[in-house]
Amino acid sequence: DTGVSQDPRHKITKRGQNVTFRCDPISEHNRLYWYRQTLGQGPEFLTYFQNEAQLEKSRLLSDRFSAERPKGSFSTLEIQRTEQGDSAMYLCASSLATGGYTFGSGTRLTVV
Amino acid sequence: GEDVEQSLFLSVREGDSSVINCTYTDSSSTYLYWYKQEPGAGLQLLTYIFSNMDMKQDQRLTVLLNKKDKHLSLRIADTQTGDSAIYFCAETYTNAGKSTFGDGTTLTVKP
């Protein structure tokens, strides 16, 4: 297992376009998390899954954001009608029910 | 509510010890973590401590937890230039899947 993989590494999009990111977690990990990180800040929680169930979604998360984990394996995060404020690093992490996270390298989104 | 605070910067000389501090507000925190982030990379879990422990040592890393003051520290012995990075403190409480992160301490190690 090569760890948590995220694709793409970088994405530049025009304002108003939709984007989708993919995360492949460590196969034995049943929990998968999405975080967002901007420069000078720590990761901010977006949502997490246990197996295929989405158990929590941040109250700060706009309805333009949606995440899925259809078979309890990989996950996708979609942002509709992107805005410049969505520019950030989107981090995926996975874990067992207890213990710390294993993070991917992130997808850097730039909205122009 | 949940809030994790860290000092923003720390600079030390190679070979010295580094101490990075963190305070948190959620008294029901169960696990407290330290992560390291190098430029352009995701976060790497360094170590963690359960809330029923006071200290944990792992090679050059020592974590101290003062539950009364809700204060966590990470000591790096014999700091090397390769330790230069951003260090994040994070907390998780029972029955919650998510962790709350501080904004990170940038450690600079001078030769």
PDB file of C-alpha atoms in Angstrom:
ATOM      1  CA  ASP A   1       0.000   0.000   0.000  1.00  0.00           C
ATOM      2  CA  THR A   2       1.450   3.358  -1.000  1.00  0.00           C
ATOM      3  CA  GLY A   3      -0.508   5.486   1.458  1.00  0.00           C
ATOM      4  CA  VAL A   4      -3.262   7.981   0.723  1.00  0.00           C
ATOM      5  CA  SER A   5      -3.402   9.144  -2.896  1.00  0.00           C
ATOM      6  CA  GLN A   6      -5.046  12.296  -4.146  1.00  0.00           C
ATOM      7  CA  ASP A   7      -5.718  13.312  -7.700  1.00  0.00           C
ATOM      8  CA  PRO A   8      -5.072  15.764  -9.211  1.00  0.00           C
ATOM      9  CA  ARG A   9      -2.188  17.442  -7.375  1.00  0.00           C
ATOM     10  CA  HIS A  10      -3.036  20.815  -8.850  1.00  0.00           C
ATOM     11  CA  LYS A  11      -6.178  22.228 -10.415  1.00  0.00           C
ATOM     12  CA  ILE A  12      -6.676  25.655 -11.944  1.00  0.00           C
ATOM     13  CA  THR A  13     -10.250  26.494 -12.840  1.00  0.00           C
ATOM     14  CA  LYS A  14     -12.279  29.488 -13.841  1.00  0.00           C
ATOM     15  CA  ARG A  15     -14.795  30.947 -11.442  1.00  0.00           C
ATOM     16  CA  GLY A  16     -18.175  29.309 -11.873  1.00  0.00           C
ATOM     17  CA  GLN A  17     -16.857  25.979 -13.093  1.00  0.00           C
ATOM     18  CA  ASN A  18     -17.341  22.674 -11.272  1.00  0.00           C
ATOM     19  CA  VAL A  19     -14.375  20.643 -10.047  1.00  0.00           C
ATOM     20  CA  THR A  20     -14.055  17.127  -8.654  1.00  0.00           C
ATOM     21  CA  PHE A  21     -11.191  15.687  -6.632  1.00  0.00           C
ATOM     22  CA  ARG A  22     -10.485  12.061  -5.881  1.00  0.00           C
ATOM     23  CA  CYS A  23      -8.981  10.394  -2.822  1.00  0.00           C
ATOM     24  CA  ASP A  24      -7.837   6.795  -2.489  1.00  0.00           C
ATOM     25  CA  PRO A  25      -7.317   5.951   1.189  1.00  0.00           C
ATOM     26  CA  ILE A  26      -5.270   3.203   2.774  1.00  0.00           C
ATOM     27  CA  SER A  27      -7.290   0.086   2.050  1.00  0.00           C
ATOM     28  CA  GLU A  28      -7.525  -1.132   5.662  1.00  0.00           C
ATOM     29  CA  HIS A  29      -8.780   2.248   6.924  1.00  0.00           C
ATOM     30  CA  ASN A  30     -12.525   2.527   7.372  1.00  0.00           C
ATOM     31  CA  ARG A  31     -12.573   6.278   8.037  1.00  0.00           C
ATOM     32  CA  LEU A  32     -11.947   8.921   5.402  1.00  0.00           C
ATOM     33  CA  TYR A  33     -11.777  12.671   5.972  1.00  0.00           C
ATOM     34  CA  TRP A  34     -11.710  15.799   3.864  1.00  0.00           C
ATOM     35  CA  TYR A  35     -10.039  18.952   5.179  1.00  0.00           C
ATOM     36  CA  ARG A  36      -9.270  22.299   3.620  1.00  0.00           C
ATOM     37  CA  GLN A  37      -6.118  24.276   4.350  1.00  0.00           C
ATOM     38  CA  THR A  38      -5.289  27.855   3.427  1.00  0.00           C
ATOM     39  CA  LEU A  39      -1.931  29.557   3.784  1.00  0.00           C
ATOM     40  CA  GLY A  40      -0.920  30.112   7.383  1.00  0.00           C
ATOM     41  CA  GLN A  41      -3.788  28.097   8.792  1.00  0.00           C
ATOM     42  CA  GLY A  42      -4.281  24.604  10.096  1.00  0.00           C
ATOM     43  CA  PRO A  43      -6.509  22.108   8.319  1.00  0.00           C
ATOM     44  CA  GLU A  44     -10.217  22.922   8.593  1.00  0.00           C
ATOM     45  CA  PHE A  45     -12.649  20.011   8.797  1.00  0.00           C
ATOM     46  CA  LEU A  46     -15.070  19.548   5.901  1.00  0.00           C
ATOM     47  CA  THR A  47     -16.577  16.087   6.233  1.00  0.00           C
ATOM     48  CA  TYR A  48     -15.854  12.474   7.090  1.00  0.00           C
ATOM     49  CA  PHE A  49     -17.027   8.973   6.250  1.00  0.00           C
ATOM     50  CA  GLN A  50     -17.021   5.724   8.100  1.00  0.00           C
ATOM     51  CA  ASN A  51     -17.125   3.101   5.389  1.00  0.00           C
ATOM     52  CA  GLU A  52     -19.674   4.463   2.903  1.00  0.00           C
ATOM     53  CA  ALA A  53     -21.678   6.492   5.436  1.00  0.00           C
ATOM     54  CA  GLN A  54     -21.092  10.237   5.629  1.00  0.00           C
ATOM     55  CA  LEU A  55     -21.223  10.784   9.382  1.00  0.00           C
ATOM     56  CA  GLU A  56     -20.541  14.493   9.724  1.00  0.00           C
ATOM     57  CA  LYS A  57     -20.394  17.542   7.536  1.00  0.00           C
ATOM     58  CA  SER A  58     -19.099  20.910   8.677  1.00  0.00           C
ATOM     59  CA  ARG A  59     -21.772  23.523   9.315  1.00  0.00           C
ATOM     60  CA  LEU A  60     -19.494  25.972   7.535  1.00  0.00           C
ATOM     61  CA  LEU A  61     -19.637  23.927   4.368  1.00  0.00           C
ATOM     62  CA  SER A  62     -21.609  25.500   1.576  1.00  0.00           C
ATOM     63  CA  ASP A  63     -24.246  23.510  -0.301  1.00  0.00           C
ATOM     64  CA  ARG A  64     -21.941  23.828  -3.301  1.00  0.00           C
ATOM     65  CA  PHE A  65     -19.710  21.168  -1.733  1.00  0.00           C
ATOM     66  CA  SER A  66     -20.615  17.504  -1.873  1.00  0.00           C
ATOM     67  CA  ALA A  67     -18.653  14.373  -1.091  1.00  0.00           C
ATOM     68  CA  GLU A  68     -19.272  10.719  -1.766  1.00  0.00           C
ATOM     69  CA  ARG A  69     -17.678   7.435  -0.879  1.00  0.00           C
ATOM     70  CA  PRO A  70     -19.854   5.052  -2.857  1.00  0.00           C
ATOM     71  CA  LYS A  71     -18.359   1.683  -1.987  1.00  0.00           C
ATOM     72  CA  GLY A  72     -16.519   2.570   1.161  1.00  0.00           C
ATOM     73  CA  SER A  73     -13.235   2.760  -0.703  1.00  0.00           C
ATOM     74  CA  PHE A  74     -12.262   5.877  -2.714  1.00  0.00           C
ATOM     75  CA  SER A  75     -13.988   9.209  -2.221  1.00  0.00           C
ATOM     76  CA  THR A  76     -14.758  12.219  -4.384  1.00  0.00           C
ATOM     77  CA  LEU A  77     -15.212  15.835  -3.365  1.00  0.00           C
ATOM     78  CA  GLU A  78     -17.090  18.061  -5.793  1.00  0.00           C
ATOM     79  CA  ILE A  79     -17.292  21.828  -5.676  1.00  0.00           C
ATOM     80  CA  GLN A  80     -19.952  23.372  -7.868  1.00  0.00           C
ATOM     81  CA  ARG A  81     -19.887  26.935  -9.187  1.00  0.00           C
ATOM     82  CA  THR A  82     -16.429  27.596  -7.787  1.00  0.00           C
ATOM     83  CA  GLU A  83     -15.617  30.965  -6.223  1.00  0.00           C
ATOM     84  CA  GLN A  84     -12.254  32.602  -5.623  1.00  0.00           C
ATOM     85  CA  GLY A  85     -12.649  31.936  -1.903  1.00  0.00           C
ATOM     86  CA  ASP A  86     -12.574  28.219  -2.644  1.00  0.00           C
ATOM     87  CA  SER A  87      -8.876  28.477  -3.556  1.00  0.00           C
ATOM     88  CA  ALA A  88      -7.071  26.309  -1.028  1.00  0.00           C
ATOM     89  CA  MET A  89      -5.309  22.991  -0.504  1.00  0.00           C
ATOM     90  CA  TYR A  90      -7.832  20.167  -0.146  1.00  0.00           C
ATOM     91  CA  LEU A  91      -6.480  17.394   2.027  1.00  0.00           C
ATOM     92  CA  CYS A  92      -7.777  13.866   2.320  1.00  0.00           C
ATOM     93  CA  ALA A  93      -6.869  11.605   5.216  1.00  0.00           C
ATOM     94  CA  SER A  94      -7.777   8.129   6.361  1.00  0.00           C
ATOM     95  CA  SER A  95      -7.618   6.290   9.655  1.00  0.00           C
ATOM     96  CA  LEU A  96      -8.820   3.330  11.590  1.00  0.00           C
ATOM     97  CA  ALA A  97     -11.525   4.020  14.120  1.00  0.00           C
ATOM     98  CA  THR A  98      -8.898   5.128  16.618  1.00  0.00           C
ATOM     99  CA  GLY A  99      -5.517   6.665  16.077  1.00  0.00           C
ATOM    100  CA  GLY A 100      -4.182   9.539  14.059  1.00  0.00           C
ATOM    101  CA  TYR A 101      -4.629  10.294  10.413  1.00  0.00           C
ATOM    102  CA  THR A 102      -2.582   9.395   7.385  1.00  0.00           C
ATOM    103  CA  PHE A 103      -2.819  12.358   5.043  1.00  0.00           C
ATOM    104  CA  GLY A 104      -2.448  12.505   1.300  1.00  0.00           C
ATOM    105  CA  SER A 105      -0.326  15.170  -0.369  1.00  0.00           C
ATOM    106  CA  GLY A 106      -3.394  17.264  -1.143  1.00  0.00           C
ATOM    107  CA  THR A 107      -4.967  18.868  -4.187  1.00  0.00           C
ATOM    108  CA  ARG A 108      -4.174  22.553  -4.627  1.00  0.00           C
ATOM    109  CA  LEU A 109      -7.120  24.392  -6.146  1.00  0.00           C
ATOM    110  CA  THR A 110      -6.710  27.811  -7.719  1.00  0.00           C
ATOM    111  CA  VAL A 111      -9.843  29.607  -8.875  1.00  0.00           C
ATOM    112  CA  VAL A 112      -9.166  32.421 -11.334  1.00  0.00           C
TER     113      VAL A 112
ATOM    114  CA  GLY B   1     -16.311  24.974  21.884  1.00  0.00           C
ATOM    115  CA  GLU B   2     -13.196  23.588  20.318  1.00  0.00           C
ATOM    116  CA  ASP B   3     -10.156  25.787  19.939  1.00  0.00           C
ATOM    117  CA  VAL B   4      -6.471  24.911  19.635  1.00  0.00           C
ATOM    118  CA  GLU B   5      -3.828  27.626  20.003  1.00  0.00           C
ATOM    119  CA  GLN B   6      -0.137  27.533  19.102  1.00  0.00           C
ATOM    120  CA  SER B   7       2.632  30.090  18.918  1.00  0.00           C
ATOM    121  CA  LEU B   8       3.438  30.871  15.297  1.00  0.00           C
ATOM    122  CA  PHE B   9       7.231  30.695  15.118  1.00  0.00           C
ATOM    123  CA  LEU B  10      10.197  29.086  16.827  1.00  0.00           C
ATOM    124  CA  SER B  11      13.854  29.362  15.862  1.00  0.00           C
ATOM    125  CA  VAL B  12      16.615  27.207  17.354  1.00  0.00           C
ATOM    126  CA  ARG B  13      20.199  26.265  16.593  1.00  0.00           C
ATOM    127  CA  GLU B  14      21.095  22.823  15.333  1.00  0.00           C
ATOM    128  CA  GLY B  15      21.767  20.481  18.237  1.00  0.00           C
ATOM    129  CA  ASP B  16      19.608  22.413  20.700  1.00  0.00           C
ATOM    130  CA  SER B  17      16.266  21.193  22.020  1.00  0.00           C
ATOM    131  CA  SER B  18      13.043  22.629  20.619  1.00  0.00           C
ATOM    132  CA  VAL B  19       9.858  22.952  22.631  1.00  0.00           C
ATOM    133  CA  ILE B  20       6.607  23.635  20.796  1.00  0.00           C
ATOM    134  CA  ASN B  21       3.590  24.496  22.893  1.00  0.00           C
ATOM    135  CA  CYS B  22      -0.148  24.096  22.374  1.00  0.00           C
ATOM    136  CA  THR B  23      -3.246  24.888  24.410  1.00  0.00           C
ATOM    137  CA  TYR B  24      -6.705  23.501  23.850  1.00  0.00           C
ATOM    138  CA  THR B  25     -10.107  24.247  25.290  1.00  0.00           C
ATOM    139  CA  ASP B  26     -12.116  21.036  24.951  1.00  0.00           C
ATOM    140  CA  SER B  27     -11.793  19.235  28.275  1.00  0.00           C
ATOM    141  CA  SER B  28     -13.350  16.113  26.777  1.00  0.00           C
ATOM    142  CA  SER B  29     -10.439  15.653  24.367  1.00  0.00           C
ATOM    143  CA  THR B  30      -9.399  12.048  24.306  1.00  0.00           C
ATOM    144  CA  TYR B  31      -6.469  12.024  21.907  1.00  0.00           C
ATOM    145  CA  LEU B  32      -3.947  14.763  21.283  1.00  0.00           C
ATOM    146  CA  TYR B  33      -1.666  14.625  18.262  1.00  0.00           C
ATOM    147  CA  TRP B  34       1.388  16.243  16.783  1.00  0.00           C
ATOM    148  CA  TYR B  35       1.756  16.410  13.011  1.00  0.00           C
ATOM    149  CA  LYS B  36       4.628  17.706  10.866  1.00  0.00           C
ATOM    150  CA  GLN B  37       4.171  19.402   7.510  1.00  0.00           C
ATOM    151  CA  GLU B  38       7.037  20.057   5.112  1.00  0.00           C
ATOM    152  CA  PRO B  39       6.677  22.498   2.195  1.00  0.00           C
ATOM    153  CA  GLY B  40       4.292  21.283  -0.491  1.00  0.00           C
ATOM    154  CA  ALA B  41       3.414  18.123   1.397  1.00  0.00           C
ATOM    155  CA  GLY B  42       0.536  16.771   3.427  1.00  0.00           C
ATOM    156  CA  LEU B  43       0.717  16.364   7.180  1.00  0.00           C
ATOM    157  CA  GLN B  44       2.657  13.498   8.719  1.00  0.00           C
ATOM    158  CA  LEU B  45       1.620  12.066  12.080  1.00  0.00           C
ATOM    159  CA  LEU B  46       4.585  12.295  14.472  1.00  0.00           C
ATOM    160  CA  THR B  47       3.166  11.094  17.751  1.00  0.00           C
ATOM    161  CA  TYR B  48       0.065  11.191  19.913  1.00  0.00           C
ATOM    162  CA  ILE B  49      -0.903  10.908  23.557  1.00  0.00           C
ATOM    163  CA  PHE B  50      -4.031   9.688  25.257  1.00  0.00           C
ATOM    164  CA  SER B  51      -5.663  12.052  27.694  1.00  0.00           C
ATOM    165  CA  ASN B  52      -5.046   9.664  30.601  1.00  0.00           C
ATOM    166  CA  MET B  53      -1.269   9.964  30.131  1.00  0.00           C
ATOM    167  CA  ASP B  54       1.087  12.703  31.314  1.00  0.00           C
ATOM    168  CA  MET B  55       4.084  11.963  29.141  1.00  0.00           C
ATOM    169  CA  LYS B  56       5.093   9.939  26.128  1.00  0.00           C
ATOM    170  CA  GLN B  57       8.609   9.520  24.736  1.00  0.00           C
ATOM    171  CA  ASP B  58       9.403   8.307  21.247  1.00  0.00           C
ATOM    172  CA  GLN B  59      13.092   8.509  20.282  1.00  0.00           C
ATOM    173  CA  ARG B  60      13.921  12.251  20.061  1.00  0.00           C
ATOM    174  CA  LEU B  61      10.334  13.296  20.715  1.00  0.00           C
ATOM    175  CA  THR B  62       8.806  13.859  24.151  1.00  0.00           C
ATOM    176  CA  VAL B  63       5.172  14.849  24.577  1.00  0.00           C
ATOM    177  CA  LEU B  64       4.016  16.361  27.855  1.00  0.00           C
ATOM    178  CA  LEU B  65       0.342  16.791  28.743  1.00  0.00           C
ATOM    179  CA  ASN B  66      -0.983  18.974  31.538  1.00  0.00           C
ATOM    180  CA  LYS B  67      -4.702  18.246  31.605  1.00  0.00           C
ATOM    181  CA  LYS B  68      -5.427  20.743  34.361  1.00  0.00           C
ATOM    182  CA  ASP B  69      -4.067  23.617  32.280  1.00  0.00           C
ATOM    183  CA  LYS B  70      -5.084  22.009  28.939  1.00  0.00           C
ATOM    184  CA  HIS B  71      -1.492  22.415  27.780  1.00  0.00           C
ATOM    185  CA  LEU B  72       0.411  20.118  25.452  1.00  0.00           C
ATOM    186  CA  SER B  73       4.053  20.372  24.457  1.00  0.00           C
ATOM    187  CA  LEU B  74       6.359  18.649  22.007  1.00  0.00           C
ATOM    188  CA  ARG B  75      10.059  18.550  22.786  1.00  0.00           C
ATOM    189  CA  ILE B  76      12.497  17.627  20.022  1.00  0.00           C
ATOM    190  CA  ALA B  77      15.913  16.697  21.351  1.00  0.00           C
ATOM    191  CA  ASP B  78      19.069  17.370  19.314  1.00  0.00           C
ATOM    192  CA  THR B  79      17.152  19.333  16.696  1.00  0.00           C
ATOM    193  CA  GLN B  80      18.442  18.887  13.137  1.00  0.00           C
ATOM    194  CA  THR B  81      18.008  21.040  10.024  1.00  0.00           C
ATOM    195  CA  GLY B  82      15.697  18.338   8.674  1.00  0.00           C
ATOM    196  CA  ASP B  83      13.314  19.103  11.536  1.00  0.00           C
ATOM    197  CA  SER B  84      12.551  22.498   9.988  1.00  0.00           C
ATOM    198  CA  ALA B  85       8.841  22.357   9.167  1.00  0.00           C
ATOM    199  CA  ILE B  86       5.428  23.415  10.437  1.00  0.00           C
ATOM    200  CA  TYR B  87       4.193  21.486  13.464  1.00  0.00           C
ATOM    201  CA  PHE B  88       0.476  21.139  14.140  1.00  0.00           C
ATOM    202  CA  CYS B  89      -1.213  20.218  17.365  1.00  0.00           C
ATOM    203  CA  ALA B  90      -4.630  18.534  17.059  1.00  0.00           C
ATOM    204  CA  GLU B  91      -7.275  17.180  19.388  1.00  0.00           C
ATOM    205  CA  THR B  92     -10.034  14.617  19.019  1.00  0.00           C
ATOM    206  CA  TYR B  93     -12.688  13.850  21.585  1.00  0.00           C
ATOM    207  CA  THR B  94     -14.625  10.707  22.271  1.00  0.00           C
ATOM    208  CA  ASN B  95     -17.291   9.760  19.750  1.00  0.00           C
ATOM    209  CA  ALA B  96     -16.189  12.458  17.334  1.00  0.00           C
ATOM    210  CA  GLY B  97     -14.484  11.446  14.144  1.00  0.00           C
ATOM    211  CA  LYS B  98     -12.945  14.792  13.359  1.00  0.00           C
ATOM    212  CA  SER B  99      -9.839  16.410  14.750  1.00  0.00           C
ATOM    213  CA  THR B 100      -9.455  20.124  15.444  1.00  0.00           C
ATOM    214  CA  PHE B 101      -6.089  21.545  14.434  1.00  0.00           C
ATOM    215  CA  GLY B 102      -4.120  24.548  15.576  1.00  0.00           C
ATOM    216  CA  ASP B 103      -2.681  26.945  13.004  1.00  0.00           C
ATOM    217  CA  GLY B 104       0.792  25.478  13.293  1.00  0.00           C
ATOM    218  CA  THR B 105       4.198  26.498  14.630  1.00  0.00           C
ATOM    219  CA  THR B 106       6.918  27.108  12.050  1.00  0.00           C
ATOM    220  CA  LEU B 107      10.172  25.673  13.355  1.00  0.00           C
ATOM    221  CA  THR B 108      13.371  27.016  11.806  1.00  0.00           C
ATOM    222  CA  VAL B 109      16.613  25.242  12.641  1.00  0.00           C
ATOM    223  CA  LYS B 110      19.762  27.272  12.008  1.00  0.00           C
ATOM    224  CA  PRO B 111      23.060  25.488  11.380  1.00  0.00           C
TER     225      PRO B 111
END
